[in-house]
C-alpha cells in the first residue's frame, strides 16, 4: 500500500526482538530502497542477508535487483551472478528470468535476450513478459515479430506510454511511418502527460526539418521533464551543433535518471574534455 512510515515503524519494533530474521532484512531493504532511496544502507543490509542466508532465493533476487540498480557487486557477486545462481536452482523462476532478460536487453545481447524472454513468456505469459520479448525481438532484427507483439499489446494498453513507445519504435524501424504518424495524430490531444511526451518524442523523430524536431522535443519535455528519450535527443541535438554547454545540461539529467549506464558516463567524459579550458 506504499505506507512506508507505518511499515518502517513496524520493522523497527520487530528489530528489537530479532534483527537478523530473513524476512526482516528483505523487507527493511525494500523500505529503504523504495522510500528512503538509501542505496548504501540497502546494500549493507543485503550484504548481511546474503552472508546469513547464502542459498536463499529471495535474498539472492533482492540483492540482484540492487546490484542492477547500483551497478555494484555485493560480496563480490554481480546481479547476473546472483540471477544465474537462482536459475541453476529453478530454471523457471519468473523473477530471475525477468531480471536476466532485462539485463541482456540493456547489454545488447539480443539473441540471448530473445531466448530468455521466450522462456519467461512460457512460464508467465503476462503483458510485461511480452514487452520484454518484443524489445528483444526488435533488437535482434526480428522486426516483423516485434511489430506483431507490440501491436497486440498496444491494442490492449494503448494508453500505456511504455507500450506506445515500443509499438511506435517498431513501426518506425520497419518503415511504416504512415501508421506511426496516424497513431500520433489520433492520440495526441487526449493523451495523458506521460503518453503525450512519448508521442511528441516520436513526432520529433518523424519531423522533416530541424526546427520542427526541436519544437517537438521541447513539447515532449514540457509534458514530462523526465522523459529520458527526449532528454538524450536534446543532448544529441546540441552536441551535433557544438553547443557543448547545453549538451552537458541535458546529458547530466539523463545520467541522473540512469546513473548505472556506462555509455552515458563515457559521453560525459568526452564533454568534459571538450569543455576543458
mmCIF file with all atom_site columns, N, CA, C and O in Angstrom, residues 171-213:
data_model
loop_
_atom_site.group_PDB
_atom_site.id
_atom_site.type_symbol
_atom_site.label_atom_id
_atom_site.label_alt_id
_atom_site.label_comp_id
_atom_site.label_asym_id
_atom_site.label_entity_id
_atom_site.label_seq_id
_atom_site.pdbx_PDB_ins_code
_atom_site.Cartn_x
_atom_site.Cartn_y
_atom_site.Cartn_z
_atom_site.occupancy
_atom_site.B_iso_or_equiv
_atom_site.pdbx_formal_charge
_atom_site.auth_seq_id
_atom_site.auth_comp_id
_atom_site.auth_asym_id
_atom_site.auth_atom_id
_atom_site.pdbx_PDB_model_num
ATOM 1   N N  . UNK A 1 171 ? 7.280  0.275  -35.439 1.00 0.00 ? 171 UNK A N  1
ATOM 2   C CA . UNK A 1 171 ? 6.726  0.739  -36.716 1.00 0.00 ? 171 UNK A CA 1
ATOM 3   C C  . UNK A 1 171 ? 7.741  1.557  -37.500 1.00 0.00 ? 171 UNK A C  1
ATOM 4   O O  . UNK A 1 171 ? 7.929  1.362  -38.714 1.00 0.00 ? 171 UNK A O  1
ATOM 5   N N  . UNK A 1 172 ? 8.399  2.478  -36.822 1.00 0.00 ? 172 UNK A N  1
ATOM 6   C CA . UNK A 1 172 ? 9.366  3.350  -37.500 1.00 0.00 ? 172 UNK A CA 1
ATOM 7   C C  . UNK A 1 172 ? 10.547 2.539  -38.016 1.00 0.00 ? 172 UNK A C  1
ATOM 8   O O  . UNK A 1 172 ? 11.029 2.762  -39.132 1.00 0.00 ? 172 UNK A O  1
ATOM 9   N N  . UNK A 1 173 ? 11.014 1.577  -37.227 1.00 0.00 ? 173 UNK A N  1
ATOM 10  C CA . UNK A 1 173 ? 12.170 0.780  -37.658 1.00 0.00 ? 173 UNK A CA 1
ATOM 11  C C  . UNK A 1 173 ? 11.826 -0.142 -38.824 1.00 0.00 ? 173 UNK A C  1
ATOM 12  O O  . UNK A 1 173 ? 12.719 -0.557 -39.566 1.00 0.00 ? 173 UNK A O  1
ATOM 13  N N  . UNK A 1 174 ? 10.556 -0.464 -38.979 1.00 0.00 ? 174 UNK A N  1
ATOM 14  C CA . UNK A 1 174 ? 10.155 -1.277 -40.137 1.00 0.00 ? 174 UNK A CA 1
ATOM 15  C C  . UNK A 1 174 ? 9.722  -0.400 -41.310 1.00 0.00 ? 174 UNK A C  1
ATOM 16  O O  . UNK A 1 174 ? 9.304  -0.920 -42.344 1.00 0.00 ? 174 UNK A O  1
ATOM 17  N N  . UNK A 1 175 ? 9.806  0.910  -41.140 1.00 0.00 ? 175 UNK A N  1
ATOM 18  C CA . UNK A 1 175 ? 9.483  1.825  -42.237 1.00 0.00 ? 175 UNK A CA 1
ATOM 19  C C  . UNK A 1 175 ? 8.016  2.167  -42.381 1.00 0.00 ? 175 UNK A C  1
ATOM 20  O O  . UNK A 1 175 ? 7.621  2.828  -43.354 1.00 0.00 ? 175 UNK A O  1
ATOM 21  N N  . UNK A 1 176 ? 7.188  1.758  -41.418 1.00 0.00 ? 176 UNK A N  1
ATOM 22  C CA . UNK A 1 176 ? 5.762  2.060  -41.501 1.00 0.00 ? 176 UNK A CA 1
ATOM 23  C C  . UNK A 1 176 ? 5.494  3.415  -40.841 1.00 0.00 ? 176 UNK A C  1
ATOM 24  O O  . UNK A 1 176 ? 4.824  3.522  -39.803 1.00 0.00 ? 176 UNK A O  1
ATOM 25  N N  . UNK A 1 177 ? 6.021  4.450  -41.470 1.00 0.00 ? 177 UNK A N  1
ATOM 26  C CA . UNK A 1 177 ? 5.906  5.801  -40.936 1.00 0.00 ? 177 UNK A CA 1
ATOM 27  C C  . UNK A 1 177 ? 4.455  6.281  -40.965 1.00 0.00 ? 177 UNK A C  1
ATOM 28  O O  . UNK A 1 177 ? 4.013  7.022  -40.084 1.00 0.00 ? 177 UNK A O  1
ATOM 29  N N  . UNK A 1 178 ? 3.711  5.841  -41.964 1.00 0.00 ? 178 UNK A N  1
ATOM 30  C CA . UNK A 1 178 ? 2.319  6.268  -42.110 1.00 0.00 ? 178 UNK A CA 1
ATOM 31  C C  . UNK A 1 178 ? 1.488  5.875  -40.889 1.00 0.00 ? 178 UNK A C  1
ATOM 32  O O  . UNK A 1 178 ? 0.764  6.693  -40.318 1.00 0.00 ? 178 UNK A O  1
ATOM 33  N N  . UNK A 1 179 ? 1.598  4.602  -40.480 1.00 0.00 ? 179 UNK A N  1
ATOM 34  C CA . UNK A 1 179 ? 0.831  4.153  -39.322 1.00 0.00 ? 179 UNK A CA 1
ATOM 35  C C  . UNK A 1 179 ? 1.282  4.870  -38.058 1.00 0.00 ? 179 UNK A C  1
ATOM 36  O O  . UNK A 1 179 ? 0.455  5.266  -37.221 1.00 0.00 ? 179 UNK A O  1
ATOM 37  N N  . UNK A 1 180 ? 2.587  5.046  -37.917 1.00 0.00 ? 180 UNK A N  1
ATOM 38  C CA . UNK A 1 180 ? 3.111  5.751  -36.744 1.00 0.00 ? 180 UNK A CA 1
ATOM 39  C C  . UNK A 1 180 ? 2.567  7.175  -36.675 1.00 0.00 ? 180 UNK A C  1
ATOM 40  O O  . UNK A 1 180 ? 2.131  7.635  -35.605 1.00 0.00 ? 180 UNK A O  1
ATOM 41  N N  . UNK A 1 181 ? 2.566  7.869  -37.783 1.00 0.00 ? 181 UNK A N  1
ATOM 42  C CA . UNK A 1 181 ? 2.064  9.249  -37.826 1.00 0.00 ? 181 UNK A CA 1
ATOM 43  C C  . UNK A 1 181 ? 0.575  9.308  -37.495 1.00 0.00 ? 181 UNK A C  1
ATOM 44  O O  . UNK A 1 181 ? 0.114  10.213 -36.793 1.00 0.00 ? 181 UNK A O  1
ATOM 45  N N  . UNK A 1 182 ? -0.175 8.344  -38.018 1.00 0.00 ? 182 UNK A N  1
ATOM 46  C CA . UNK A 1 182 ? -1.614 8.302  -37.746 1.00 0.00 ? 182 UNK A CA 1
ATOM 47  C C  . UNK A 1 182 ? -1.894 8.091  -36.262 1.00 0.00 ? 182 UNK A C  1
ATOM 48  O O  . UNK A 1 182 ? -2.812 8.701  -35.690 1.00 0.00 ? 182 UNK A O  1
ATOM 49  N N  . UNK A 1 183 ? -1.109 7.219  -35.630 1.00 0.00 ? 183 UNK A N  1
ATOM 50  C CA . UNK A 1 183 ? -1.295 6.964  -34.199 1.00 0.00 ? 183 UNK A CA 1
ATOM 51  C C  . UNK A 1 183 ? -1.004 8.232  -33.400 1.00 0.00 ? 183 UNK A C  1
ATOM 52  O O  . UNK A 1 183 ? -1.763 8.614  -32.495 1.00 0.00 ? 183 UNK A O  1
ATOM 53  N N  . UNK A 1 184 ? 0.090  8.897  -33.736 1.00 0.00 ? 184 UNK A N  1
ATOM 54  C CA . UNK A 1 184 ? 0.455  10.125 -33.017 1.00 0.00 ? 184 UNK A CA 1
ATOM 55  C C  . UNK A 1 184 ? -0.642 11.178 -33.162 1.00 0.00 ? 184 UNK A C  1
ATOM 56  O O  . UNK A 1 184 ? -1.078 11.785 -32.181 1.00 0.00 ? 184 UNK A O  1
ATOM 57  N N  . UNK A 1 185 ? -1.108 11.374 -34.370 1.00 0.00 ? 185 UNK A N  1
ATOM 58  C CA . UNK A 1 185 ? -2.141 12.394 -34.622 1.00 0.00 ? 185 UNK A CA 1
ATOM 59  C C  . UNK A 1 185 ? -3.448 12.082 -33.907 1.00 0.00 ? 185 UNK A C  1
ATOM 60  O O  . UNK A 1 185 ? -4.104 12.978 -33.357 1.00 0.00 ? 185 UNK A O  1
ATOM 61  N N  . UNK A 1 186 ? -3.818 10.818 -33.890 1.00 0.00 ? 186 UNK A N  1
ATOM 62  C CA . UNK A 1 186 ? -5.112 10.448 -33.315 1.00 0.00 ? 186 UNK A CA 1
ATOM 63  C C  . UNK A 1 186 ? -5.094 10.418 -31.789 1.00 0.00 ? 186 UNK A C  1
ATOM 64  O O  . UNK A 1 186 ? -6.136 10.602 -31.149 1.00 0.00 ? 186 UNK A O  1
ATOM 65  N N  . UNK A 1 187 ? -3.941 10.189 -31.185 1.00 0.00 ? 187 UNK A N  1
ATOM 66  C CA . UNK A 1 187 ? -3.873 10.012 -29.737 1.00 0.00 ? 187 UNK A CA 1
ATOM 67  C C  . UNK A 1 187 ? -3.402 11.257 -28.980 1.00 0.00 ? 187 UNK A C  1
ATOM 68  O O  . UNK A 1 187 ? -3.596 11.354 -27.768 1.00 0.00 ? 187 UNK A O  1
ATOM 69  N N  . UNK A 1 188 ? -2.787 12.192 -29.680 1.00 0.00 ? 188 UNK A N  1
ATOM 70  C CA . UNK A 1 188 ? -2.085 13.285 -29.004 1.00 0.00 ? 188 UNK A CA 1
ATOM 71  C C  . UNK A 1 188 ? -3.008 14.147 -28.147 1.00 0.00 ? 188 UNK A C  1
ATOM 72  O O  . UNK A 1 188 ? -2.704 14.442 -26.981 1.00 0.00 ? 188 UNK A O  1
ATOM 73  N N  . UNK A 1 189 ? -4.129 14.550 -28.670 1.00 0.00 ? 189 UNK A N  1
ATOM 74  C CA . UNK A 1 189 ? -4.991 15.517 -27.970 1.00 0.00 ? 189 UNK A CA 1
ATOM 75  C C  . UNK A 1 189 ? -5.492 14.999 -26.631 1.00 0.00 ? 189 UNK A C  1
ATOM 76  O O  . UNK A 1 189 ? -5.519 15.739 -25.639 1.00 0.00 ? 189 UNK A O  1
ATOM 77  N N  . UNK A 1 190 ? -5.885 13.746 -26.570 1.00 0.00 ? 190 UNK A N  1
ATOM 78  C CA . UNK A 1 190 ? -6.491 13.196 -25.355 1.00 0.00 ? 190 UNK A CA 1
ATOM 79  C C  . UNK A 1 190 ? -5.502 12.448 -24.464 1.00 0.00 ? 190 UNK A C  1
ATOM 80  O O  . UNK A 1 190 ? -5.896 11.879 -23.443 1.00 0.00 ? 190 UNK A O  1
ATOM 81  N N  . UNK A 1 191 ? -4.232 12.456 -24.819 1.00 0.00 ? 191 UNK A N  1
ATOM 82  C CA . UNK A 1 191 ? -3.236 11.658 -24.095 1.00 0.00 ? 191 UNK A CA 1
ATOM 83  C C  . UNK A 1 191 ? -2.924 12.253 -22.722 1.00 0.00 ? 191 UNK A C  1
ATOM 84  O O  . UNK A 1 191 ? -3.020 13.463 -22.505 1.00 0.00 ? 191 UNK A O  1
ATOM 85  N N  . UNK A 1 192 ? -2.544 11.383 -21.806 1.00 0.00 ? 192 UNK A N  1
ATOM 86  C CA . UNK A 1 192 ? -2.047 11.827 -20.505 1.00 0.00 ? 192 UNK A CA 1
ATOM 87  C C  . UNK A 1 192 ? -0.702 12.523 -20.707 1.00 0.00 ? 192 UNK A C  1
ATOM 88  O O  . UNK A 1 192 ? -0.071 12.363 -21.758 1.00 0.00 ? 192 UNK A O  1
ATOM 89  N N  . UNK A 1 193 ? -0.227 13.293 -19.729 1.00 0.00 ? 193 UNK A N  1
ATOM 90  C CA . UNK A 1 193 ? 1.068  13.976 -19.901 1.00 0.00 ? 193 UNK A CA 1
ATOM 91  C C  . UNK A 1 193 ? 2.221  13.035 -20.256 1.00 0.00 ? 193 UNK A C  1
ATOM 92  O O  . UNK A 1 193 ? 3.035  13.347 -21.135 1.00 0.00 ? 193 UNK A O  1
ATOM 93  N N  . UNK A 1 194 ? 2.289  11.879 -19.595 1.00 0.00 ? 194 UNK A N  1
ATOM 94  C CA . UNK A 1 194 ? 3.401  10.961 -19.875 1.00 0.00 ? 194 UNK A CA 1
ATOM 95  C C  . UNK A 1 194 ? 3.300  10.368 -21.272 1.00 0.00 ? 194 UNK A C  1
ATOM 96  O O  . UNK A 1 194 ? 4.304  10.239 -21.979 1.00 0.00 ? 194 UNK A O  1
ATOM 97  N N  . UNK A 1 195 ? 2.084  10.013 -21.693 1.00 0.00 ? 195 UNK A N  1
ATOM 98  C CA . UNK A 1 195 ? 1.907  9.481  -23.045 1.00 0.00 ? 195 UNK A CA 1
ATOM 99  C C  . UNK A 1 195 ? 2.121  10.584 -24.080 1.00 0.00 ? 195 UNK A C  1
ATOM 100 O O  . UNK A 1 195 ? 2.724  10.349 -25.124 1.00 0.00 ? 195 UNK A O  1
ATOM 101 N N  . UNK A 1 196 ? 1.649  11.767 -23.788 1.00 0.00 ? 196 UNK A N  1
ATOM 102 C CA . UNK A 1 196 ? 1.830  12.894 -24.705 1.00 0.00 ? 196 UNK A CA 1
ATOM 103 C C  . UNK A 1 196 ? 3.316  13.152 -24.937 1.00 0.00 ? 196 UNK A C  1
ATOM 104 O O  . UNK A 1 196 ? 3.751  13.443 -26.055 1.00 0.00 ? 196 UNK A O  1
ATOM 105 N N  . UNK A 1 197 ? 4.108  13.030 -23.884 1.00 0.00 ? 197 UNK A N  1
ATOM 106 C CA . UNK A 1 197 ? 5.551  13.218 -24.004 1.00 0.00 ? 197 UNK A CA 1
ATOM 107 C C  . UNK A 1 197 ? 6.156  12.207 -24.973 1.00 0.00 ? 197 UNK A C  1
ATOM 108 O O  . UNK A 1 197 ? 7.003  12.549 -25.802 1.00 0.00 ? 197 UNK A O  1
ATOM 109 N N  . UNK A 1 198 ? 5.711  10.962 -24.872 1.00 0.00 ? 198 UNK A N  1
ATOM 110 C CA . UNK A 1 198 ? 6.187  9.908  -25.782 1.00 0.00 ? 198 UNK A CA 1
ATOM 111 C C  . UNK A 1 198 ? 5.778  10.219 -27.224 1.00 0.00 ? 198 UNK A C  1
ATOM 112 O O  . UNK A 1 198 ? 6.590  10.105 -28.155 1.00 0.00 ? 198 UNK A O  1
ATOM 113 N N  . UNK A 1 199 ? 4.522  10.613 -27.399 1.00 0.00 ? 199 UNK A N  1
ATOM 114 C CA . UNK A 1 199 ? 4.033  10.898 -28.750 1.00 0.00 ? 199 UNK A CA 1
ATOM 115 C C  . UNK A 1 199 ? 4.787  12.068 -29.377 1.00 0.00 ? 199 UNK A C  1
ATOM 116 O O  . UNK A 1 199 ? 5.142  12.035 -30.569 1.00 0.00 ? 199 UNK A O  1
ATOM 117 N N  . UNK A 1 200 ? 5.053  13.109 -28.599 1.00 0.00 ? 200 UNK A N  1
ATOM 118 C CA . UNK A 1 200 ? 5.822  14.245 -29.121 1.00 0.00 ? 200 UNK A CA 1
ATOM 119 C C  . UNK A 1 200 ? 7.250  13.825 -29.497 1.00 0.00 ? 200 UNK A C  1
ATOM 120 O O  . UNK A 1 200 ? 7.809  14.293 -30.488 1.00 0.00 ? 200 UNK A O  1
ATOM 121 N N  . UNK A 1 201 ? 7.833  12.933 -28.675 1.00 0.00 ? 201 UNK A N  1
ATOM 122 C CA . UNK A 1 201 ? 9.189  12.461 -28.991 1.00 0.00 ? 201 UNK A CA 1
ATOM 123 C C  . UNK A 1 201 ? 9.235  11.799 -30.362 1.00 0.00 ? 201 UNK A C  1
ATOM 124 O O  . UNK A 1 201 ? 10.112 12.101 -31.189 1.00 0.00 ? 201 UNK A O  1
ATOM 125 N N  . UNK A 1 202 ? 8.278  10.910 -30.619 1.00 0.00 ? 202 UNK A N  1
ATOM 126 C CA . UNK A 1 202 ? 8.270  10.224 -31.912 1.00 0.00 ? 202 UNK A CA 1
ATOM 127 C C  . UNK A 1 202 ? 7.837  11.158 -33.041 1.00 0.00 ? 202 UNK A C  1
ATOM 128 O O  . UNK A 1 202 ? 8.275  10.998 -34.182 1.00 0.00 ? 202 UNK A O  1
ATOM 129 N N  . UNK A 1 203 ? 7.017  12.140 -32.728 1.00 0.00 ? 203 UNK A N  1
ATOM 130 C CA . UNK A 1 203 ? 6.688  13.157 -33.725 1.00 0.00 ? 203 UNK A CA 1
ATOM 131 C C  . UNK A 1 203 ? 7.963  13.894 -34.137 1.00 0.00 ? 203 UNK A C  1
ATOM 132 O O  . UNK A 1 203 ? 8.157  14.197 -35.318 1.00 0.00 ? 203 UNK A O  1
ATOM 133 N N  . UNK A 1 204 ? 8.827  14.144 -33.182 1.00 0.00 ? 204 UNK A N  1
ATOM 134 C CA . UNK A 1 204 ? 10.107 14.772 -33.493 1.00 0.00 ? 204 UNK A CA 1
ATOM 135 C C  . UNK A 1 204 ? 10.983 13.907 -34.378 1.00 0.00 ? 204 UNK A C  1
ATOM 136 O O  . UNK A 1 204 ? 11.640 14.396 -35.301 1.00 0.00 ? 204 UNK A O  1
ATOM 137 N N  . UNK A 1 205 ? 10.971 12.596 -34.123 1.00 0.00 ? 205 UNK A N  1
ATOM 138 C CA . UNK A 1 205 ? 11.760 11.690 -34.970 1.00 0.00 ? 205 UNK A CA 1
ATOM 139 C C  . UNK A 1 205 ? 11.285 11.722 -36.416 1.00 0.00 ? 205 UNK A C  1
ATOM 140 O O  . UNK A 1 205 ? 12.090 11.566 -37.347 1.00 0.00 ? 205 UNK A O  1
ATOM 141 N N  . UNK A 1 206 ? 9.988  11.928 -36.599 1.00 0.00 ? 206 UNK A N  1
ATOM 142 C CA . UNK A 1 206 ? 9.410  11.907 -37.945 1.00 0.00 ? 206 UNK A CA 1
ATOM 143 C C  . UNK A 1 206 ? 9.419  13.280 -38.615 1.00 0.00 ? 206 UNK A C  1
ATOM 144 O O  . UNK A 1 206 ? 9.014  13.392 -39.773 1.00 0.00 ? 206 UNK A O  1
ATOM 145 N N  . UNK A 1 207 ? 9.856  14.306 -37.892 1.00 0.00 ? 207 UNK A N  1
ATOM 146 C CA . UNK A 1 207 ? 9.813  15.670 -38.424 1.00 0.00 ? 207 UNK A CA 1
ATOM 147 C C  . UNK A 1 207 ? 10.722 15.824 -39.638 1.00 0.00 ? 207 UNK A C  1
ATOM 148 O O  . UNK A 1 207 ? 11.798 15.223 -39.715 1.00 0.00 ? 207 UNK A O  1
ATOM 149 N N  . UNK A 1 208 ? 10.281 16.644 -40.583 1.00 0.00 ? 208 UNK A N  1
ATOM 150 C CA . UNK A 1 208 ? 11.030 16.836 -41.831 1.00 0.00 ? 208 UNK A CA 1
ATOM 151 C C  . UNK A 1 208 ? 12.195 17.809 -41.682 1.00 0.00 ? 208 UNK A C  1
ATOM 152 O O  . UNK A 1 208 ? 13.142 17.767 -42.459 1.00 0.00 ? 208 UNK A O  1
ATOM 153 N N  . UNK A 1 209 ? 12.123 18.724 -40.731 1.00 0.00 ? 209 UNK A N  1
ATOM 154 C CA . UNK A 1 209 ? 13.200 19.712 -40.587 1.00 0.00 ? 209 UNK A CA 1
ATOM 155 C C  . UNK A 1 209 ? 13.598 19.852 -39.124 1.00 0.00 ? 209 UNK A C  1
ATOM 156 O O  . UNK A 1 209 ? 12.869 19.444 -38.214 1.00 0.00 ? 209 UNK A O  1
ATOM 157 N N  . UNK A 1 210 ? 14.758 20.472 -38.929 1.00 0.00 ? 210 UNK A N  1
ATOM 158 C CA . UNK A 1 210 ? 15.326 20.581 -37.597 1.00 0.00 ? 210 UNK A CA 1
ATOM 159 C C  . UNK A 1 210 ? 14.488 21.392 -36.633 1.00 0.00 ? 210 UNK A C  1
ATOM 160 O O  . UNK A 1 210 ? 14.367 21.038 -35.450 1.00 0.00 ? 210 UNK A O  1
ATOM 161 N N  . UNK A 1 211 ? 13.925 22.477 -37.082 1.00 0.00 ? 211 UNK A N  1
ATOM 162 C CA . UNK A 1 211 ? 13.126 23.322 -36.190 1.00 0.00 ? 211 UNK A CA 1
ATOM 163 C C  . UNK A 1 211 ? 11.902 22.568 -35.667 1.00 0.00 ? 211 UNK A C  1
ATOM 164 O O  . UNK A 1 211 ? 11.544 22.677 -34.487 1.00 0.00 ? 211 UNK A O  1
ATOM 165 N N  . UNK A 1 212 ? 11.257 21.825 -36.543 1.00 0.00 ? 212 UNK A N  1
ATOM 166 C CA . UNK A 1 212 ? 10.084 21.054 -36.132 1.00 0.00 ? 212 UNK A CA 1
ATOM 167 C C  . UNK A 1 212 ? 10.487 19.961 -35.144 1.00 0.00 ? 212 UNK A C  1
ATOM 168 O O  . UNK A 1 212 ? 9.759  19.677 -34.179 1.00 0.00 ? 212 UNK A O  1
ATOM 169 N N  . UNK A 1 213 ? 11.639 19.357 -35.372 1.00 0.00 ? 213 UNK A N  1
ATOM 170 C CA . UNK A 1 213 ? 12.129 18.313 -34.457 1.00 0.00 ? 213 UNK A CA 1
ATOM 171 C C  . UNK A 1 213 ? 12.399 18.907 -33.080 1.00 0.00 ? 213 UNK A C  1
ATOM 172 O O  . UNK A 1 213 ? 11.981 18.353 -32.058 1.00 0.00 ? 213 UNK A O  1
#
